[in-house]
CSV table of C-alpha atoms and ligand atoms in Angstrom, one decimal:
chain,number,residue,atom,x,y,z
A,1,UNK,CA,168.6,-96.2,50.2
A,2,UNK,CA,170.9,-95.7,53.1
A,3,UNK,CA,174.1,-93.7,53.1
A,4,UNK,CA,176.1,-96.9,54.1
A,5,UNK,CA,175.0,-98.5,50.9
A,6,UNK,CA,176.6,-96.0,48.6
A,7,UNK,CA,179.8,-97.3,47.1
A,8,UNK,CA,183.2,-95.5,47.0
A,9,UNK,CA,183.1,-92.4,44.8
A,10,UNK,CA,179.3,-92.6,44.5
A,11,UNK,CA,177.4,-89.4,45.2
A,12,UNK,CA,174.0,-88.9,46.8
A,13,UNK,CA,171.6,-86.4,48.2
A,14,UNK,CA,170.3,-86.8,51.8
A,15,UNK,CA,166.6,-87.1,52.1
A,16,UNK,CA,166.2,-87.9,55.7
A,17,UNK,CA,168.1,-88.5,58.9
A,18,UNK,CA,166.9,-91.1,61.4
A,19,UNK,CA,167.9,-91.6,64.9
A,20,UNK,CA,167.4,-89.4,67.9
A,21,UNK,CA,169.1,-87.3,70.6
A,22,UNK,CA,172.8,-86.7,70.7
A,23,UNK,CA,173.5,-88.9,67.7
A,24,UNK,CA,171.1,-87.0,65.5
A,25,UNK,CA,172.3,-83.7,66.7
A,26,UNK,CA,175.9,-84.6,66.1
A,27,UNK,CA,175.4,-85.9,62.7
A,28,UNK,CA,173.3,-82.9,61.7
A,29,UNK,CA,175.9,-80.6,63.0
A,30,UNK,CA,178.4,-82.3,60.7
A,31,UNK,CA,176.3,-81.3,57.8
A,32,UNK,CA,174.2,-84.5,57.3
A,33,UNK,CA,171.0,-82.7,56.7
A,34,UNK,CA,168.2,-83.1,54.3
A,35,UNK,CA,169.0,-81.8,50.8
A,36,UNK,CA,172.8,-81.8,51.1
A,37,UNK,CA,175.0,-83.6,48.7
A,38,UNK,CA,177.4,-86.2,49.9
A,39,UNK,CA,180.2,-88.1,48.2
A,40,UNK,CA,181.7,-91.4,49.4
A,41,UNK,CA,185.5,-91.1,49.6
A,42,UNK,CA,186.2,-94.6,50.9
A,43,UNK,CA,183.7,-97.4,51.7
A,44,UNK,CA,185.5,-100.7,52.1
A,45,UNK,CA,182.8,-103.4,52.4
A,46,UNK,CA,182.2,-104.4,56.0
A,47,UNK,CA,184.9,-102.2,57.3
A,48,UNK,CA,184.5,-99.2,59.7
A,49,UNK,CA,184.6,-96.3,59.4
A,50,UNK,CA,183.3,-95.0,56.1
A,51,UNK,CA,184.7,-91.8,54.8
A,52,UNK,CA,182.5,-89.1,53.3
A,53,UNK,CA,182.8,-85.7,51.8
A,54,UNK,CA,180.1,-83.3,52.8
A,55,UNK,CA,179.8,-79.5,52.6
A,56,UNK,CA,183.4,-79.2,51.6
A,57,UNK,CA,185.1,-81.4,54.1
A,58,UNK,CA,185.8,-85.1,54.9
A,59,UNK,CA,184.2,-86.9,57.8
A,60,UNK,CA,184.2,-90.5,58.9
A,61,UNK,CA,181.1,-92.2,60.2
A,62,UNK,CA,180.6,-95.7,61.5
A,63,UNK,CA,178.7,-97.9,59.2
A,64,UNK,CA,175.8,-98.1,61.6
A,65,UNK,CA,175.6,-94.4,61.8
A,66,UNK,CA,175.7,-94.0,58.1
A,67,UNK,CA,172.8,-96.5,57.9
A,68,UNK,CA,170.6,-94.0,59.7
A,69,UNK,CA,171.0,-91.5,56.9
A,70,UNK,CA,168.6,-91.9,53.9
A,71,UNK,CA,169.9,-90.8,50.5
A,72,UNK,CA,169.0,-90.8,46.9
A,73,UNK,CA,171.9,-91.6,44.6
A,74,UNK,CA,172.9,-88.8,42.3
A,75,UNK,CA,173.8,-85.2,42.8
A,76,UNK,CA,171.6,-83.5,40.3
A,77,UNK,CA,168.8,-83.4,42.8
A,78,UNK,CA,167.7,-80.7,45.1
A,79,UNK,CA,164.8,-80.9,47.5
A,80,UNK,CA,162.5,-78.0,48.2
A,81,UNK,CA,163.6,-76.5,51.5
A,82,UNK,CA,161.4,-73.5,51.3
A,83,UNK,CA,157.7,-73.3,51.9
A,84,UNK,CA,155.5,-74.9,49.3
A,85,UNK,CA,154.2,-71.6,48.1
A,86,UNK,CA,157.1,-69.3,47.6
A,87,UNK,CA,156.8,-65.7,46.7
A,88,UNK,CA,158.4,-63.9,43.9
A,89,UNK,CA,161.5,-62.8,45.8
A,90,UNK,CA,162.5,-66.3,47.0
A,91,UNK,CA,166.1,-67.2,46.2
A,92,UNK,CA,166.2,-70.4,44.2
A,93,UNK,CA,169.3,-71.2,42.2
A,94,UNK,CA,168.6,-74.2,39.9
A,95,UNK,CA,171.5,-76.6,39.7
A,96,UNK,CA,171.1,-76.7,36.0
A,97,UNK,CA,169.2,-74.0,34.2
A,98,UNK,CA,167.7,-76.0,31.3
A,99,UNK,CA,164.3,-75.8,33.1
A,100,UNK,CA,164.6,-72.1,33.8
A,101,UNK,CA,162.4,-72.6,36.8
A,102,UNK,CA,159.5,-73.9,34.7
A,103,UNK,CA,156.9,-75.9,36.6
A,104,UNK,CA,155.8,-79.4,35.8
A,105,UNK,CA,152.7,-80.7,37.5
A,106,UNK,CA,153.0,-84.5,38.0
A,107,UNK,CA,150.4,-86.9,39.5
A,108,UNK,CA,151.3,-90.3,40.9
A,109,UNK,CA,148.6,-92.9,40.0
A,110,UNK,CA,148.7,-96.6,40.7
A,111,UNK,CA,147.1,-99.7,42.3
A,112,UNK,CA,147.1,-99.9,46.1
A,113,UNK,CA,150.4,-101.4,47.2
A,114,UNK,CA,152.2,-100.6,44.0
A,115,UNK,CA,154.7,-98.5,45.9
A,116,UNK,CA,153.3,-95.0,45.2
A,117,UNK,CA,153.9,-93.7,48.7
A,118,UNK,CA,157.4,-95.2,48.9
A,119,UNK,CA,158.2,-93.5,45.6
A,120,UNK,CA,156.7,-90.2,46.8
A,121,UNK,CA,158.6,-90.3,50.1
A,122,UNK,CA,161.9,-91.1,48.4
A,123,UNK,CA,161.4,-88.3,45.9
A,124,UNK,CA,160.3,-85.8,48.5
A,125,UNK,CA,162.4,-86.8,51.4
A,126,UNK,CA,159.1,-87.5,53.2
A,127,UNK,CA,158.5,-83.8,53.6
A,128,UNK,CA,155.1,-83.6,52.0
A,129,UNK,CA,152.1,-81.3,52.4
A,130,UNK,CA,148.7,-82.9,52.8
A,131,UNK,CA,145.8,-81.2,51.1
A,132,UNK,CA,142.1,-81.6,51.3
A,133,UNK,CA,140.3,-80.9,48.1
A,134,UNK,CA,136.9,-79.2,47.7
A,135,UNK,CA,134.7,-81.0,50.1
A,136,UNK,CA,136.2,-84.4,49.5
A,137,UNK,CA,137.8,-86.1,52.5
A,138,UNK,CA,140.3,-88.1,50.4
A,139,UNK,CA,143.8,-86.8,50.7
A,140,UNK,CA,146.3,-86.0,48.1
A,141,UNK,CA,149.8,-85.3,49.3
A,142,UNK,CA,151.9,-82.8,47.5
A,143,UNK,CA,155.6,-81.9,47.4
A,144,UNK,CA,157.9,-79.9,45.2
A,145,UNK,CA,161.2,-81.2,43.9
A,146,UNK,CA,163.8,-79.2,42.0
A,147,UNK,CA,165.5,-81.1,39.2
A,148,UNK,CA,167.6,-79.8,36.4
A,149,UNK,CA,166.2,-76.3,36.8
A,150,UNK,CA,162.6,-77.5,36.8
A,151,UNK,CA,160.2,-77.2,39.6
A,152,UNK,CA,158.3,-80.5,39.8
A,153,UNK,CA,155.1,-80.5,41.8
A,154,UNK,CA,154.4,-84.1,42.7
A,155,UNK,CA,151.0,-85.2,43.9
A,156,UNK,CA,150.4,-88.7,45.4
A,157,UNK,CA,146.8,-89.6,44.5
A,158,UNK,CA,144.9,-92.4,46.3
A,159,UNK,CA,145.5,-95.9,45.1
A,160,UNK,CA,143.0,-97.4,42.7
A,161,UNK,CA,142.7,-100.5,40.6
A,162,UNK,CA,140.8,-98.7,37.9
A,163,UNK,CA,139.6,-95.3,37.0
A,164,UNK,CA,135.9,-95.8,36.7
A,165,UNK,CA,133.4,-94.6,39.2
A,166,UNK,CA,132.9,-97.5,41.6
A,167,UNK,CA,134.6,-95.9,44.6
A,168,UNK,CA,135.1,-92.3,45.9
A,169,UNK,CA,138.8,-92.8,45.3
A,170,UNK,CA,138.3,-93.6,41.7
A,171,UNK,CA,136.1,-90.7,41.1
A,172,UNK,CA,138.6,-88.5,42.9
A,173,UNK,CA,141.5,-89.6,40.8
A,174,UNK,CA,139.5,-89.3,37.7
A,175,UNK,CA,138.4,-85.7,38.5
A,176,UNK,CA,142.0,-84.8,39.4
A,177,UNK,CA,143.2,-86.1,36.0
A,178,UNK,CA,140.5,-84.7,33.9
A,179,UNK,CA,140.0,-81.3,35.6
A,180,UNK,CA,143.4,-80.8,37.2
A,181,UNK,CA,145.1,-81.7,34.0
A,182,UNK,CA,148.6,-82.7,35.3
A,183,UNK,CA,151.3,-82.2,32.7
A,184,UNK,CA,152.6,-85.7,33.2
A,185,UNK,CA,151.2,-88.7,35.1
A,186,UNK,CA,153.5,-91.2,36.6
A,187,UNK,CA,151.7,-94.6,36.7
A,188,UNK,CA,153.4,-96.7,39.4
A,189,UNK,CA,153.0,-100.3,38.6
A,190,UNK,CA,154.0,-103.4,40.5
A,191,UNK,CA,156.3,-105.2,38.1
A,192,UNK,CA,155.6,-108.5,39.7
A,193,UNK,CA,152.0,-108.3,38.8
A,194,UNK,CA,151.9,-106.6,35.5
A,195,UNK,CA,148.8,-107.9,33.9
A,196,UNK,CA,146.7,-106.6,36.8
A,197,UNK,CA,148.5,-103.3,37.1
A,198,UNK,CA,148.5,-102.4,33.5
A,199,UNK,CA,144.7,-102.3,33.4
A,200,UNK,CA,144.8,-98.9,35.0
A,201,UNK,CA,147.4,-97.9,32.4
A,202,UNK,CA,145.1,-98.7,29.6
A,203,UNK,CA,142.6,-96.3,31.1
A,204,UNK,CA,145.2,-93.6,31.4
A,205,UNK,CA,146.1,-94.1,27.8
A,206,UNK,CA,142.5,-93.6,26.8
A,207,UNK,CA,142.3,-90.4,28.8
A,208,UNK,CA,145.0,-88.9,26.6
A,209,UNK,CA,147.2,-88.0,29.5
A,210,UNK,CA,150.9,-88.1,29.1
A,211,UNK,CA,151.9,-91.2,31.0
A,212,UNK,CA,155.2,-92.6,32.2
A,213,UNK,CA,155.3,-96.0,33.8
A,214,UNK,CA,157.4,-96.4,36.9
A,215,UNK,CA,158.1,-100.1,36.7
A,216,UNK,CA,158.3,-100.5,40.4
A,217,UNK,CA,159.2,-103.6,42.5
A,218,UNK,CA,161.7,-104.3,39.7
A,219,UNK,CA,163.7,-106.2,42.3
A,220,UNK,CA,160.8,-108.6,42.7
A,221,UNK,CA,160.5,-109.1,39.0
A,222,UNK,CA,164.2,-109.9,38.7
A,223,UNK,CA,164.0,-112.3,41.7
A,224,UNK,CA,161.1,-114.2,40.1
A,225,UNK,CA,163.4,-115.0,37.2
A,226,UNK,CA,161.0,-113.2,34.8
A,227,UNK,CA,162.5,-111.4,31.8
A,228,UNK,CA,160.9,-108.2,30.5
A,229,UNK,CA,162.0,-106.1,27.6
A,230,UNK,CA,160.6,-102.9,29.1
A,231,UNK,CA,161.7,-100.7,26.3
A,232,UNK,CA,159.7,-102.7,23.9
A,233,UNK,CA,156.7,-102.8,26.2
A,234,UNK,CA,157.0,-99.0,26.4
A,235,UNK,CA,157.1,-98.7,22.6
A,236,UNK,CA,154.0,-100.9,22.3
A,237,UNK,CA,152.1,-98.9,24.8
A,238,UNK,CA,153.4,-95.5,23.7
A,239,UNK,CA,154.5,-94.9,27.2
A,240,UNK,CA,158.1,-94.7,28.5
A,241,UNK,CA,158.9,-97.3,31.1
A,242,UNK,CA,161.4,-96.7,33.8
A,243,UNK,CA,162.3,-99.5,36.2
A,244,UNK,CA,162.4,-98.4,39.9
A,245,UNK,CA,162.9,-99.9,43.3
A,246,UNK,CA,161.1,-97.2,45.3
A,247,UNK,CA,161.9,-98.5,48.7
A,248,UNK,CA,165.6,-98.1,47.9
A,249,UNK,CA,165.4,-95.0,45.9
A,250,UNK,CA,166.5,-96.7,42.8
A,251,UNK,CA,165.5,-95.3,39.4
A,252,UNK,CA,164.0,-92.1,40.8
A,253,UNK,CA,166.5,-89.8,39.1
A,254,UNK,CA,165.9,-91.6,35.8
A,255,UNK,CA,162.2,-91.2,36.4
A,256,UNK,CA,162.5,-87.4,36.9
A,257,UNK,CA,164.7,-87.1,33.8
A,258,UNK,CA,162.0,-88.9,31.9
A,259,UNK,CA,159.4,-86.6,33.3
A,260,UNK,CA,161.3,-83.7,31.9
A,261,UNK,CA,161.7,-85.3,28.5
A,262,UNK,CA,158.1,-86.1,28.2
A,263,UNK,CA,157.1,-82.7,29.3
A,264,UNK,CA,159.5,-81.1,26.9
A,265,UNK,CA,158.2,-83.3,24.0
A,266,UNK,CA,161.7,-84.7,23.4
A,267,UNK,CA,160.8,-88.3,24.4
A,268,UNK,CA,160.8,-90.6,21.5
A,269,UNK,CA,158.6,-93.3,23.0
A,270,UNK,CA,155.7,-91.2,24.2
A,271,UNK,CA,152.9,-91.2,21.6
A,272,UNK,CA,149.2,-91.6,21.6
A,273,UNK,CA,148.2,-95.2,21.3
A,274,UNK,CA,144.6,-96.3,20.6
A,275,UNK,CA,143.3,-99.5,22.2
A,276,UNK,CA,141.4,-101.4,19.5
A,277,UNK,CA,138.1,-102.8,20.7
A,278,UNK,CA,137.4,-104.8,17.6
A,279,UNK,CA,135.3,-104.0,14.6
A,280,UNK,CA,131.8,-104.1,16.1
A,281,UNK,CA,132.6,-102.1,19.2
A,282,UNK,CA,134.7,-99.7,17.3
A,283,UNK,CA,131.8,-99.0,15.0
A,284,UNK,CA,129.7,-98.0,18.1
A,285,UNK,CA,132.5,-95.9,19.5
A,286,UNK,CA,132.6,-94.1,16.1
A,287,UNK,CA,128.9,-93.4,16.2
A,288,UNK,CA,129.2,-91.8,19.6
A,289,UNK,CA,132.4,-90.0,18.9
A,290,UNK,CA,130.9,-88.5,15.7
A,291,UNK,CA,127.8,-87.5,17.7
A,292,UNK,CA,129.9,-85.7,20.2
A,293,UNK,CA,132.0,-83.9,17.6
A,294,UNK,CA,128.9,-82.8,15.6
A,295,UNK,CA,127.3,-81.3,18.7
A,296,UNK,CA,130.1,-78.9,19.6
A,297,UNK,CA,132.7,-81.4,20.8
A,298,UNK,CA,133.7,-82.7,24.3
A,299,UNK,CA,133.6,-80.2,27.1
A,300,UNK,CA,136.7,-78.9,28.8
A,301,UNK,CA,139.0,-80.2,26.1
A,302,UNK,CA,138.4,-83.8,27.2
A,303,UNK,CA,139.1,-86.4,24.4
A,304,UNK,CA,135.9,-87.1,22.6
A,305,UNK,CA,136.8,-90.8,22.0
A,306,UNK,CA,137.3,-91.2,25.8
A,307,UNK,CA,133.8,-89.9,26.4
A,308,UNK,CA,132.4,-92.1,23.7
A,309,UNK,CA,134.1,-95.2,25.3
A,310,UNK,CA,132.8,-94.2,28.7
A,311,UNK,CA,129.3,-93.7,27.4
A,312,UNK,CA,129.4,-97.1,25.7
A,313,UNK,CA,130.5,-98.7,29.0
A,314,UNK,CA,127.4,-97.1,30.7
A,315,UNK,CA,129.6,-94.9,32.9
A,316,UNK,CA,127.2,-93.0,35.2
A,317,UNK,CA,129.4,-90.0,35.8
A,318,UNK,CA,130.0,-89.3,32.1
A,319,UNK,CA,126.4,-90.1,31.3
A,320,UNK,CA,125.0,-87.6,33.8
A,321,UNK,CA,127.7,-85.0,32.8
A,322,UNK,CA,126.5,-85.2,29.2
A,323,UNK,CA,122.8,-85.2,30.2
A,324,UNK,CA,123.2,-81.9,31.9
A,325,UNK,CA,125.0,-80.4,28.8
A,326,UNK,CA,122.3,-79.1,26.5
A,327,UNK,CA,124.3,-79.7,23.3
A,328,UNK,CA,125.2,-83.2,24.2
A,329,UNK,CA,122.1,-84.3,26.1
A,330,UNK,CA,121.0,-86.7,23.3
A,331,UNK,CA,124.2,-88.7,23.5
A,332,UNK,CA,123.3,-90.9,26.5
A,333,UNK,CA,120.2,-92.1,24.6
A,334,UNK,CA,122.2,-92.9,21.6
A,335,UNK,CA,124.7,-94.8,23.7
A,336,UNK,CA,121.9,-96.8,25.2
A,337,UNK,CA,120.8,-98.1,21.8
A,338,UNK,CA,124.4,-98.9,20.8
A,339,UNK,CA,124.8,-100.8,24.1
A,340,UNK,CA,121.7,-102.9,23.6
A,341,UNK,CA,122.8,-103.6,20.1
A,342,UNK,CA,126.2,-104.8,21.3
A,343,UNK,CA,124.6,-106.8,24.1
A,344,UNK,CA,122.6,-108.7,21.6
A,345,UNK,CA,125.4,-109.4,19.2
A,346,UNK,CA,127.9,-110.4,22.0
A,347,UNK,CA,125.6,-112.0,24.5
A,348,UNK,CA,127.1,-109.9,27.2
A,349,UNK,CA,127.2,-106.3,28.3
A,350,UNK,CA,129.4,-103.9,26.3
A,351,UNK,CA,131.5,-103.0,29.4
A,352,UNK,CA,132.6,-106.6,29.8
A,353,UNK,CA,133.4,-106.9,26.2
A,354,UNK,CA,135.5,-103.7,26.5
A,355,UNK,CA,137.3,-104.8,29.7
A,356,UNK,CA,138.2,-108.0,27.9
A,357,UNK,CA,139.6,-106.0,25.0
A,358,UNK,CA,141.8,-104.0,27.4
A,359,UNK,CA,143.1,-107.2,28.9
A,360,UNK,CA,143.7,-108.5,25.4
A,361,UNK,CA,145.7,-105.5,24.6
A,362,UNK,CA,147.8,-106.1,27.8
A,363,UNK,CA,148.2,-109.8,27.1
A,364,UNK,CA,149.3,-109.1,23.6
A,365,UNK,CA,151.9,-106.5,24.7
A,366,UNK,CA,153.2,-108.9,27.5
A,367,UNK,CA,153.3,-111.9,25.2
A,368,UNK,CA,155.8,-110.0,23.0
A,369,UNK,CA,158.0,-108.6,25.7
A,370,UNK,CA,157.9,-110.9,28.7
A,371,UNK,CA,159.1,-114.3,29.6
A,372,UNK,CA,157.4,-115.3,32.9
A,373,UNK,CA,159.5,-116.4,35.8
A,374,UNK,CA,159.2,-119.6,37.9
A,375,UNK,CA,156.6,-118.1,40.2
A,376,UNK,CA,154.3,-117.1,37.4
A,377,UNK,CA,152.0,-120.1,38.0
A,378,UNK,CA,151.4,-119.0,41.6
A,379,UNK,CA,150.0,-115.7,40.5
A,380,UNK,CA,147.8,-116.9,37.7
W,401,GDP,P1,151.2,-97.7,47.9
W,401,GDP,O1,150.0,-98.4,48.5
W,401,GDP,O2,151.1,-97.7,46.4
W,401,GDP,O3,151.4,-96.3,48.5
W,401,GDP,O4,152.5,-98.6,48.3
W,401,GDP,P2,153.5,-98.4,49.4
W,401,GDP,O5,154.5,-97.4,49.0
W,401,GDP,O6,152.9,-98.3,50.7
W,401,GDP,O7,154.3,-99.8,49.3
W,401,GDP,C1,153.6,-101.0,49.5
W,401,GDP,C2,154.6,-102.0,50.0
W,401,GDP,O8,155.6,-102.4,49.0
W,401,GDP,C3,155.5,-101.6,51.2
W,401,GDP,O9,155.7,-102.6,52.1
W,401,GDP,C4,156.8,-101.1,50.6
W,401,GDP,O10,157.8,-101.2,51.5
W,401,GDP,C5,156.9,-102.1,49.4
W,401,GDP,N1,157.7,-101.6,48.3
W,401,GDP,C6,157.5,-100.4,47.7
W,401,GDP,N2,158.3,-100.3,46.6
W,401,GDP,C7,159.0,-101.4,46.5
W,401,GDP,C8,160.0,-101.9,45.6
W,401,GDP,O11,160.4,-101.3,44.7
W,401,GDP,N3,160.5,-103.2,45.9
W,401,GDP,C9,160.0,-104.0,46.9
W,401,GDP,N4,160.5,-105.2,47.1
W,401,GDP,N5,159.1,-103.5,47.8
W,401,GDP,C10,158.6,-102.3,47.6
W,402,MG,MG1,150.0,-95.1,49.5
């Protein structure tokens, strides 16, 4: 959000200064630079000037000048101002030492246009690093945020509708989650299109990653007149839900606080939830899951149920991974016969039956927690 939008006595942290030339220089010389805390002393709506306290003294800015300064509300927020890779002798004084400098690796995952980049930019003050990973040309942007004494490494992964294997982006995200093993995944969802967006969430839940839902575009949800009990939705999905309006920086501090709670294991909502595929499919999953466990278990600490589900869906990446693993090479064949059995009994492929079950899980959770707004019909 903009500095001019902070109310009297609100505090904020500067993430970016817009404008150019003499104005920019002047305002920066006054101390309005990235990472600094600012407090509003007096902001009378529509009146100029607005009075601020920054770096220990009071200054007045015209409203339109203050509008050029981007801030995040809250003061317990410090942006990395040092190089991304700091050496042991760097001077970093956490605002609050509960984290003791511990690092939390966080990945941002979500559908295209869910607001991931906006969230990333607000959280990082748009001062990211771009990295290329091992022969892949898809970019993941990274930044480091200091919050409550924790060092939060945030990675913005490419937007995907699903985490299967249909596009290079999907495979990239999947590999980053399974092999990179982030401590916490922030799943950015478009609150105005939950049914669609939560599909990806069901896949994350199955991967056994620790997920927090950033219920983004919360402003749009409210505008539509829809009502959502997001705490209940979170409980049903075993996933904390934090409403955000990424473009305005709202909810970002809450989100970071929740990251710390989930990481520290003190969150009361986060728990493993199992998506139930119904008796027949569950029986096939069980066959494969048992097969994996009997043959030495899933490689790299991946959840065996996840592999069983993927095998049953005929996922090629998982199938070929298991084929090349001597202990588990018989599993794809076993999955093949389970698949044909399911196809016979349902009259459609197992993967469609399973996708339906995921949408059923979502529909069930939304039916209990959401009252659609007036625009719901347009979206259906
Ligand atoms: P990404 O594709 O997930 O990286 O999404 P972007 O961050 O590029 O955002 C997509 C569009 O949604 C942009 O036009 C943003 O300005 C807008 N947007 C992002 N967050 C919000 C939000 O919380 N509320 C509203 N109303 N718009 C948002
Ligand atoms: Mg983006």
